[in-house]
Amino acid sequence: MYPDLQGKTVVITGAGTGLGQAMALRFGQEKANVVINYFKEEENPDDTIKEIERSGGKAIKIQGDVSKEEDIKQMIQKAVSEFGSLDIMVNNAGIENEVPSDELTLEDWNRVISTNLTGMFLGCREAIDYMLDHGIKGSVINMSSVHQQIPWPHFVHYAASKGGAKLLTETLALEYAPKGIRVNAIGPGAIDTPINAEKFADEKLKEGVVELIPMGYIGKPEEVAACAVWLSSSEASYVTGLTLYVDGGMTKYPGFQAGKG
Ligand code: NAI
């Protein structure tokens, strides 16, 4: 537990499902004020809100599309009007789809880049602008991926968006370090969330993924959420510009494990 997170206000995008939802619940356990952005009607987070309230936190929801400037502005405004501040911004929303790059349509390219990268930029800009105006030494976390480092055939738009997330994070970390605003990224490996549901429903495909993980199992959303609260807390007060890989060792060349290299 991180006592300094109690009463802090955090906005989490794409928090109706998966990692965003797990982070919302964990920030709730830390007794933070959680603003849950969700995207689709069926992801309505009423149950998550109840669970957060049961664990001692506070939570509200706001539907919105991170690729729309106005929607991001509204998320921040809602956080401030409801809870009086914004201390932590988690740019988590993201999408992917598999398609050979020579067949990738401009529409699909734009959809992924505008959600994963432009949405992240807008979230960073609006949060940092608020923090600067109010002298808040806040924390921004961008949900990147191991694919900010590992090339990923058939997912070029996704890999490009996460590669962009890396330098977006590092550049903003450098730019706002003198103001005490920390900007970090989390790079998950393969985690059991809806984004992977189809892939992991196929045992063969799932086994293939597990083979790429030195620790030998698919990660749990809670394992990512645990890193997000640490990165946001004062325990990480001197950490900025980092991508914290939460990947069971996936980025460490599993092909070279003993006997294979
Ligand atoms: P998910 O599919 O459960 O979550 C993504 C969320 O983003 C969904 O709730 C979705 O509705 C929301 N979203 C999509 N478009 C949006 C938009 N325009 N505006 C607002 N919200 C939008 O999958 P997961 O795993 O929780 O993904 C969260 C983040 O983690 C993504 O950025 C993803 O790229 C990243 N990630 C996930 C990994 C995994 O293995 N699960 C691995 C590496 C990165």
Coordinates of C-alpha atoms and ligand atoms in Angstrom, one line a residue:
M1 CA 0.0 0.0 0.0
Y2 CA 1.1 3.6 -0.7
P3 CA -0.4 6.0 1.9
D4 CA 0.4 9.1 -0.2
L5 CA -2.0 8.0 -2.9
Q6 CA -4.9 8.3 -0.5
G7 CA -7.1 11.2 -1.7
K8 CA -5.1 11.7 -4.9
T9 CA -7.1 12.0 -8.1
V10 CA -6.3 9.8 -11.0
V11 CA -7.8 9.7 -14.5
I12 CA -7.5 6.4 -16.3
T13 CA -8.4 6.1 -20.0
G14 CA -9.9 2.9 -21.4
A15 CA -10.7 1.7 -17.9
G16 CA -13.9 -0.1 -18.7
T17 CA -12.0 -3.4 -19.2
G18 CA -8.6 -5.1 -18.9
L19 CA -5.6 -3.3 -17.5
G20 CA -7.4 0.0 -17.1
Q21 CA -10.1 -1.6 -15.0
A22 CA -7.5 -3.5 -12.9
M23 CA -5.6 -0.2 -12.3
A24 CA -8.9 1.6 -11.4
L25 CA -9.6 -1.1 -8.8
R26 CA -6.0 -1.0 -7.4
F27 CA -6.0 2.8 -7.1
G28 CA -9.4 2.4 -5.4
Q29 CA -7.7 0.1 -2.8
E30 CA -5.2 2.8 -2.3
K31 CA -8.2 5.1 -1.5
A32 CA -7.6 7.4 -4.4
N33 CA -10.3 9.3 -6.3
V34 CA -10.6 7.4 -9.6
V35 CA -12.0 8.9 -12.8
I36 CA -12.9 6.0 -15.0
N37 CA -13.0 6.8 -18.7
Y38 CA -14.8 4.1 -20.7
F39 CA -15.4 3.9 -24.4
K40 CA -18.3 1.5 -25.3
E41 CA -21.7 1.5 -23.7
E42 CA -21.4 -2.2 -22.8
E43 CA -18.2 -1.3 -20.8
N44 CA -20.2 0.8 -18.4
P45 CA -18.1 0.6 -15.2
D46 CA -20.9 0.8 -12.5
D47 CA -19.8 -2.5 -10.9
T48 CA -16.1 -1.3 -10.8
I49 CA -17.3 1.9 -9.1
K50 CA -19.1 0.0 -6.5
E51 CA -16.1 -2.2 -5.8
I52 CA -13.8 0.8 -5.5
E53 CA -16.3 2.4 -3.0
R54 CA -16.4 -0.8 -1.0
S55 CA -12.6 -0.8 -0.8
G56 CA -12.5 2.8 0.5
G57 CA -11.8 4.8 -2.6
K58 CA -14.1 7.1 -4.6
A59 CA -14.9 6.8 -8.3
I60 CA -16.8 8.4 -11.1
K61 CA -17.2 7.4 -14.7
I62 CA -17.0 9.4 -18.0
Q63 CA -17.7 8.0 -21.4
G64 CA -15.3 9.3 -24.1
D65 CA -13.1 8.8 -27.0
V66 CA -9.4 9.6 -26.3
S67 CA -8.7 10.5 -29.9
K68 CA -11.1 13.5 -29.5
E69 CA -9.6 16.6 -28.0
E70 CA -12.9 17.7 -26.5
D71 CA -13.4 14.3 -24.8
I72 CA -10.0 14.4 -23.1
K73 CA -10.6 18.0 -22.0
Q74 CA -13.9 16.9 -20.4
M75 CA -12.2 14.0 -18.5
I76 CA -9.8 16.4 -16.9
Q77 CA -12.6 19.0 -16.2
K78 CA -14.8 16.3 -14.6
A79 CA -11.9 15.1 -12.4
V80 CA -11.3 18.7 -11.2
S81 CA -14.9 19.6 -10.7
E82 CA -15.7 16.4 -8.8
F83 CA -12.5 15.9 -6.8
G84 CA -10.8 19.3 -6.9
S85 CA -7.6 18.3 -8.6
L86 CA -5.7 16.0 -11.0
D87 CA -2.6 14.4 -9.6
I88 CA -2.1 11.3 -11.8
M89 CA -3.0 10.7 -15.5
V90 CA -2.9 7.2 -16.9
N91 CA -3.1 7.1 -20.7
N92 CA -4.1 3.5 -21.1
A93 CA -6.6 3.2 -23.9
G94 CA -5.3 1.2 -26.9
I95 CA -6.4 -1.0 -29.8
E96 CA -4.8 -3.3 -32.3
N97 CA -5.8 -5.5 -35.2
E98 CA -3.8 -8.1 -37.2
V99 CA -3.3 -7.5 -40.9
P100 CA -0.3 -7.9 -43.2
S101 CA 1.2 -4.5 -43.7
D102 CA 0.9 -4.5 -47.5
E103 CA -2.9 -4.8 -47.0
L104 CA -3.3 -2.3 -44.1
T105 CA -5.8 0.3 -45.0
L106 CA -5.2 4.0 -44.3
E107 CA -8.4 3.9 -42.2
D108 CA -7.1 1.1 -39.9
W109 CA -3.7 2.9 -39.7
N110 CA -5.4 6.1 -38.7
R111 CA -7.7 4.4 -36.2
V112 CA -4.8 2.8 -34.3
I113 CA -2.5 5.8 -34.4
S114 CA -5.2 8.2 -33.3
T115 CA -6.3 6.1 -30.4
N116 CA -2.9 4.8 -29.2
L117 CA -0.6 7.7 -30.0
T118 CA -2.7 10.9 -30.6
G119 CA -4.9 10.0 -27.6
M120 CA -1.9 9.5 -25.5
F121 CA -0.4 12.9 -26.6
L122 CA -3.7 14.6 -25.8
G123 CA -4.0 13.0 -22.4
C124 CA -0.4 14.0 -21.6
R125 CA -0.9 17.6 -22.9
E126 CA -4.1 18.3 -21.0
A127 CA -2.9 16.7 -17.8
I128 CA 0.5 18.5 -17.8
D129 CA -1.1 21.8 -18.7
Y130 CA -3.4 21.5 -15.6
M131 CA -0.5 20.4 -13.4
L132 CA 1.7 23.3 -14.5
D133 CA -1.1 25.8 -14.0
H134 CA -1.7 24.5 -10.5
G135 CA 1.8 23.8 -9.4
I136 CA 1.1 20.1 -9.0
K137 CA 4.1 17.8 -9.1
G138 CA 2.1 15.1 -10.7
S139 CA 2.7 11.8 -12.4
V140 CA 1.8 10.7 -15.9
I141 CA 1.8 7.0 -16.9
N142 CA 1.6 6.0 -20.6
M143 CA 0.6 2.4 -21.4
S144 CA 3.1 1.3 -24.0
S145 CA 4.1 -2.3 -24.8
V146 CA 7.0 -4.6 -25.3
H147 CA 6.3 -3.6 -28.9
Q148 CA 7.9 -0.2 -28.4
Q149 CA 11.0 -2.4 -28.6
I150 CA 10.1 -5.7 -30.3
P151 CA 9.1 -5.4 -34.0
W152 CA 5.7 -7.0 -34.7
P153 CA 4.8 -8.2 -38.2
H154 CA 1.1 -7.8 -39.1
F155 CA 0.8 -5.1 -36.4
V156 CA 2.9 -2.3 -37.9
H157 CA 0.4 0.4 -36.9
Y158 CA 0.4 -0.9 -33.3
A159 CA 4.2 -1.2 -33.2
A160 CA 4.6 2.3 -34.7
S161 CA 2.2 3.7 -32.1
K162 CA 4.1 2.1 -29.2
G163 CA 7.5 3.1 -30.6
G164 CA 6.0 6.6 -30.7
A165 CA 4.8 6.2 -27.1
K166 CA 8.4 5.6 -26.0
L167 CA 9.9 8.8 -27.3
L168 CA 6.7 10.8 -26.4
T169 CA 7.2 9.6 -22.8
E170 CA 11.0 10.3 -22.8
T171 CA 10.7 13.7 -24.4
L172 CA 8.0 14.9 -22.0
A173 CA 9.9 13.4 -19.0
L174 CA 12.9 15.6 -20.0
E175 CA 10.8 18.6 -20.8
Y176 CA 8.9 18.7 -17.5
A177 CA 11.4 17.2 -15.0
P178 CA 12.4 20.7 -13.8
K179 CA 8.7 21.3 -12.8
G180 CA 8.6 18.0 -10.8
I181 CA 6.2 16.3 -13.2
R182 CA 7.2 12.7 -13.8
V183 CA 6.3 11.0 -17.1
N184 CA 6.9 7.2 -17.3
A185 CA 5.6 4.3 -19.4
I186 CA 4.7 0.8 -18.6
G187 CA 5.5 -1.9 -21.2
P188 CA 3.4 -4.9 -20.6
G189 CA 4.2 -8.2 -22.3
A190 CA 1.4 -10.7 -22.8
I191 CA -1.3 -10.1 -20.2
D192 CA -4.6 -11.9 -19.9
T193 CA -7.1 -9.2 -21.0
P194 CA -9.9 -8.8 -23.6
I195 CA -7.3 -7.5 -26.2
N196 CA -5.9 -11.1 -26.2
A197 CA -9.1 -13.0 -25.7
E198 CA -9.4 -14.4 -29.2
K199 CA -5.7 -15.3 -29.3
F200 CA -5.7 -17.0 -25.9
A201 CA -8.9 -18.9 -26.6
D202 CA -6.8 -20.9 -29.2
E203 CA -4.6 -23.2 -27.0
K204 CA -2.0 -23.6 -29.7
L205 CA -1.6 -19.8 -30.2
K206 CA -1.5 -19.4 -26.4
E207 CA 1.3 -22.0 -26.1
G208 CA 3.2 -20.2 -28.8
V209 CA 3.0 -16.9 -26.8
V210 CA 4.0 -18.6 -23.5
E211 CA 7.1 -19.9 -25.2
L212 CA 8.2 -16.3 -25.7
I213 CA 8.0 -15.6 -21.9
P214 CA 11.0 -16.7 -19.8
M215 CA 8.9 -16.8 -16.7
G216 CA 6.6 -19.2 -18.4
Y217 CA 3.1 -17.8 -17.9
I218 CA 0.8 -15.1 -19.2
G219 CA 0.7 -12.1 -16.9
K220 CA -2.2 -11.0 -14.8
P221 CA -3.7 -7.5 -15.0
E222 CA -3.1 -7.1 -11.3
E223 CA 0.7 -7.5 -11.9
V224 CA 0.5 -4.4 -14.2
A225 CA -1.7 -2.5 -11.8
A226 CA 0.8 -3.1 -9.0
C227 CA 3.5 -1.3 -11.0
A228 CA 1.2 1.6 -11.9
V229 CA 0.5 2.4 -8.3
W230 CA 4.2 2.2 -7.4
L231 CA 5.2 4.5 -10.3
S232 CA 2.5 7.0 -9.2
S233 CA 3.5 7.0 -5.6
S234 CA 6.2 9.0 -3.8
E235 CA 8.2 5.8 -3.6
A236 CA 9.1 6.4 -7.2
S237 CA 9.8 10.1 -6.6
Y238 CA 13.1 10.1 -8.5
V239 CA 11.9 8.0 -11.4
T240 CA 11.1 9.7 -14.7
G241 CA 11.4 8.8 -18.4
L242 CA 11.4 5.1 -17.6
T243 CA 9.6 2.3 -19.4
L244 CA 8.9 -0.3 -16.8
Y245 CA 8.6 -3.6 -18.6
V246 CA 6.1 -5.9 -17.0
D247 CA 6.7 -8.8 -19.3
G248 CA 8.0 -11.9 -17.5
G249 CA 11.3 -11.3 -19.3
M250 CA 9.9 -11.2 -22.8
T251 CA 12.2 -8.3 -23.8
K252 CA 15.2 -10.2 -22.7
Y253 CA 15.7 -12.5 -25.7
P254 CA 14.0 -15.7 -24.5
G255 CA 15.4 -17.5 -27.6
F256 CA 18.8 -17.3 -25.9
Q257 CA 17.7 -19.1 -22.7
A258 CA 20.1 -21.9 -21.7
G259 CA 20.4 -24.5 -24.4
K260 CA 18.7 -22.4 -27.1
G261 CA 21.4 -19.9 -28.0
Ligands
NAI1 P1 -8.5 -4.0 -23.5 O1 -9.0 -4.2 -24.9 O2 -9.2 -4.7 -22.4 O3 -8.5 -2.5 -23.1 C1 -8.4 -1.4 -24.0 C2 -9.4 -0.4 -23.6 O4 -9.3 0.8 -24.4 C3 -10.9 -0.9 -23.8 O5 -11.6 -0.7 -22.7 C4 -11.4 -0.1 -25.0 O6 -12.8 0.2 -25.0 C5 -10.6 1.2 -24.8 N1 -10.6 2.1 -25.9 C6 -10.4 1.7 -27.2 N2 -10.5 2.8 -28.0 C7 -10.7 3.8 -27.2 C8 -10.9 5.2 -27.5 N3 -10.9 5.7 -28.7 N4 -11.1 6.0 -26.4 C9 -11.2 5.5 -25.1 N5 -11.0 4.2 -24.9 C10 -10.8 3.4 -25.9 O7 -7.0 -4.4 -23.5 P2 -5.9 -4.1 -22.4 O8 -4.9 -5.2 -22.5 O9 -6.4 -3.8 -21.1 O10 -5.2 -2.8 -23.1 C11 -4.8 -1.7 -22.3 C12 -3.6 -1.1 -22.9 O11 -2.5 -2.0 -22.6 C13 -3.5 -0.8 -24.4 O12 -2.9 0.4 -24.6 C14 -2.7 -2.0 -24.9 O13 -2.1 -1.6 -26.1 C15 -1.7 -2.1 -23.8 N6 -1.0 -3.4 -23.8 C16 -1.7 -4.6 -23.5 C17 -1.1 -5.8 -23.5 C18 -1.7 -7.1 -23.1 O14 -1.1 -8.1 -23.4 N7 -2.9 -7.1 -22.6 C19 0.4 -5.9 -23.8 C20 1.0 -4.6 -24.1 C21 0.3 -3.4 -24.1

